[in-house]
Amino acid sequence: MGYRNMLAVEELAKEGRLTVIHKGVRSFDFSQYALLTRMAWLSADWPLDKTAEGKRVLPRTYSSGWLKIAIDWGMTLPQTTDEIVDIGNEPRNPKREQLAYNRLGKIAKKLESAGLIKCLRNGNVQRKNNAVWLLMLGDDEENAEVEAYVRSKLRL
């Protein structure tokens, strides 16, 4: 999963689409690159291959939530054992999780503003649903094609 998506992210980086203005100077934004890369790696490529079609996965769609990325990146590791809380028989760190959500959410907003990701469905804490993000890694025509496909599968 995600190999062609990763190549597309690299191309976007080359084009200067993963940048931020810092002290009046445009520079490469490692945080945007890292988040988009992780989302691309965890999503299926477009066009879908036979294996992906058989598994009924959605192309260029990330819906695993910020907690998965936060845990994978070690953002929720406690500084002391006092920070650990038992939630659903699992040791968790709610304070660090919230900080990670906030940080990743700010990065996602930058990507969304740049037109590199698009929220197709908001998450819902009560229903325990993660948001569904569409990665806009191609040209306008390809992105429209992928979006139409994903929306039809999600019935949006």
Short mmCIF file of C-alpha atoms in Angstrom, two decimals:
data_model
loop_
_atom_site.label_atom_id
_atom_site.label_comp_id
_atom_site.label_asym_id
_atom_site.label_seq_id
_atom_site.Cartn_x
_atom_site.Cartn_y
_atom_site.Cartn_z
CA MET A 1 0.00 0.00 0.00
CA GLY A 2 1.03 3.55 -0.63
CA TYR A 3 4.12 3.24 -2.84
CA ARG A 4 2.74 5.33 -5.70
CA ASN A 5 1.22 7.69 -3.14
CA MET A 6 4.68 8.16 -1.65
CA LEU A 7 6.11 8.99 -5.08
CA ALA A 8 3.35 11.57 -5.52
CA VAL A 9 4.22 13.17 -2.15
CA GLU A 10 7.86 13.38 -3.22
CA GLU A 11 6.78 15.13 -6.41
CA LEU A 12 4.68 17.62 -4.43
CA ALA A 13 7.70 18.34 -2.24
CA LYS A 14 9.84 18.94 -5.34
CA GLU A 15 7.23 21.37 -6.64
CA GLY A 16 7.42 23.36 -3.41
CA ARG A 17 3.88 22.55 -2.28
CA LEU A 18 4.94 21.53 1.26
CA THR A 19 6.17 24.87 2.49
CA VAL A 20 5.55 27.41 5.22
CA ILE A 21 6.39 31.10 5.54
CA HIS A 22 8.85 31.56 8.40
CA LYS A 23 10.21 35.02 9.16
CA GLY A 24 9.10 36.23 5.74
CA VAL A 25 10.88 33.42 3.91
CA ARG A 26 9.22 30.39 2.31
CA SER A 27 10.82 27.17 3.50
CA PHE A 28 10.16 23.44 3.45
CA ASP A 29 7.81 22.30 6.23
CA PHE A 30 8.98 18.98 7.65
CA SER A 31 5.84 18.55 9.76
CA GLN A 32 3.54 18.76 6.71
CA TYR A 33 5.81 16.41 4.81
CA ALA A 34 5.87 13.90 7.68
CA LEU A 35 2.10 13.86 8.16
CA LEU A 36 1.27 13.68 4.46
CA THR A 37 3.88 10.96 3.98
CA ARG A 38 2.43 8.90 6.84
CA MET A 39 -1.11 9.28 5.54
CA ALA A 40 0.03 8.37 2.01
CA TRP A 41 1.89 5.30 3.24
CA LEU A 42 -1.17 4.04 5.13
CA SER A 43 -3.58 4.50 2.22
CA ALA A 44 -4.10 2.51 -0.96
CA ASP A 45 -2.64 3.71 -4.25
CA TRP A 46 -4.65 4.99 -7.19
CA PRO A 47 -5.55 3.31 -9.43
CA LEU A 48 -6.36 0.35 -7.21
CA ASP A 49 -4.64 -2.91 -8.03
CA LYS A 50 -6.50 -6.25 -8.05
CA THR A 51 -5.51 -7.10 -4.46
CA ALA A 52 -6.77 -3.76 -3.12
CA GLU A 53 -10.00 -4.07 -5.08
CA GLY A 54 -10.54 -7.50 -3.58
CA LYS A 55 -10.06 -6.11 -0.07
CA ARG A 56 -12.48 -3.27 -0.84
CA VAL A 57 -10.08 -0.58 0.35
CA LEU A 58 -10.47 3.03 -0.65
CA PRO A 59 -7.70 4.73 -2.62
CA ARG A 60 -5.85 7.76 -1.24
CA THR A 61 -8.08 7.74 1.82
CA TYR A 62 -6.84 7.97 5.40
CA SER A 63 -9.30 7.09 8.16
CA SER A 64 -7.18 5.56 10.93
CA GLY A 65 -7.28 8.69 13.09
CA TRP A 66 -4.67 10.87 14.74
CA LEU A 67 -4.17 8.48 17.67
CA LYS A 68 -2.60 5.84 15.41
CA ILE A 69 -0.06 8.33 14.09
CA ALA A 70 0.56 9.79 17.56
CA ILE A 71 1.30 6.34 18.97
CA ASP A 72 3.42 5.33 15.95
CA TRP A 73 5.50 8.49 16.38
CA GLY A 74 5.89 8.13 20.16
CA MET A 75 3.92 11.30 20.85
CA THR A 76 1.92 9.68 23.66
CA LEU A 77 4.79 8.25 25.70
CA PRO A 78 4.51 9.30 29.35
CA GLN A 79 7.21 11.27 31.15
CA THR A 80 6.22 9.65 34.47
CA THR A 81 4.03 6.73 35.48
CA ASP A 82 1.64 9.22 37.11
CA GLU A 83 0.47 10.24 33.63
CA ILE A 84 -0.78 6.74 32.77
CA VAL A 85 -4.52 6.09 33.03
CA ASP A 86 -6.30 2.77 32.47
CA ILE A 87 -8.83 3.26 29.66
CA GLY A 88 -10.61 0.15 28.43
CA ASN A 89 -8.01 -2.11 30.09
CA GLU A 90 -5.29 -0.31 28.17
CA PRO A 91 -2.64 1.99 29.64
CA ARG A 92 -3.08 5.40 28.02
CA ASN A 93 -1.89 8.95 28.46
CA PRO A 94 -4.90 11.23 27.81
CA LYS A 95 -2.97 14.45 28.39
CA ARG A 96 -0.30 13.58 25.82
CA GLU A 97 -2.93 12.19 23.45
CA GLN A 98 -4.78 15.51 23.51
CA LEU A 99 -1.55 17.42 22.89
CA ALA A 100 -0.81 15.11 19.94
CA TYR A 101 -4.34 15.56 18.52
CA ASN A 102 -3.94 19.34 18.72
CA ARG A 103 -0.52 19.28 17.07
CA LEU A 104 -1.50 16.89 14.28
CA GLY A 105 -4.76 18.78 13.75
CA LYS A 106 -2.85 22.05 13.21
CA ILE A 107 -0.60 20.37 10.66
CA ALA A 108 -3.63 18.86 8.92
CA LYS A 109 -5.22 22.32 8.68
CA LYS A 110 -2.11 23.56 6.85
CA LEU A 111 -2.32 20.62 4.43
CA GLU A 112 -6.03 21.23 3.96
CA SER A 113 -5.45 24.96 3.29
CA ALA A 114 -2.83 24.02 0.70
CA GLY A 115 -5.37 21.73 -1.01
CA LEU A 116 -3.34 18.58 -0.33
CA ILE A 117 -5.92 16.82 1.82
CA LYS A 118 -9.69 17.12 1.99
CA CYS A 119 -12.01 16.07 4.82
CA LEU A 120 -14.81 13.94 3.36
CA ARG A 121 -16.38 13.05 6.70
CA ASN A 122 -15.74 14.57 10.12
CA GLY A 123 -14.90 12.31 13.03
CA ASN A 124 -17.33 11.79 15.88
CA VAL A 125 -16.01 11.06 19.37
CA GLN A 126 -19.36 9.76 20.67
CA ARG A 127 -19.71 7.32 17.78
CA LYS A 128 -15.99 6.52 17.92
CA ASN A 129 -15.60 7.33 14.20
CA ASN A 130 -12.43 8.82 12.81
CA ALA A 131 -12.50 11.50 10.15
CA VAL A 132 -12.08 10.39 6.55
CA TRP A 133 -9.38 12.32 4.70
CA LEU A 134 -8.87 12.23 0.95
CA LEU A 135 -5.29 12.80 -0.17
CA MET A 136 -5.17 15.19 -3.12
CA LEU A 137 -1.92 13.92 -4.60
CA GLY A 138 -2.61 14.14 -8.32
CA ASP A 139 -3.62 16.82 -10.78
CA ASP A 140 -7.12 18.33 -10.66
CA GLU A 141 -8.59 15.77 -13.06
CA GLU A 142 -7.13 12.77 -11.23
CA ASN A 143 -8.14 14.16 -7.83
CA ALA A 144 -11.71 14.63 -9.06
CA GLU A 145 -11.77 11.06 -10.36
CA VAL A 146 -10.48 9.63 -7.07
CA GLU A 147 -12.90 11.77 -5.05
CA ALA A 148 -15.89 10.66 -7.14
CA TYR A 149 -14.87 7.01 -6.70
CA VAL A 150 -14.40 7.33 -2.93
CA ARG A 151 -17.61 9.32 -2.45
CA SER A 152 -19.57 6.68 -4.36
CA LYS A 153 -18.13 3.90 -2.19
CA LEU A 154 -18.81 5.86 1.03
CA ARG A 155 -22.25 6.93 -0.27
CA LEU A 156 -21.54 10.59 0.36
#
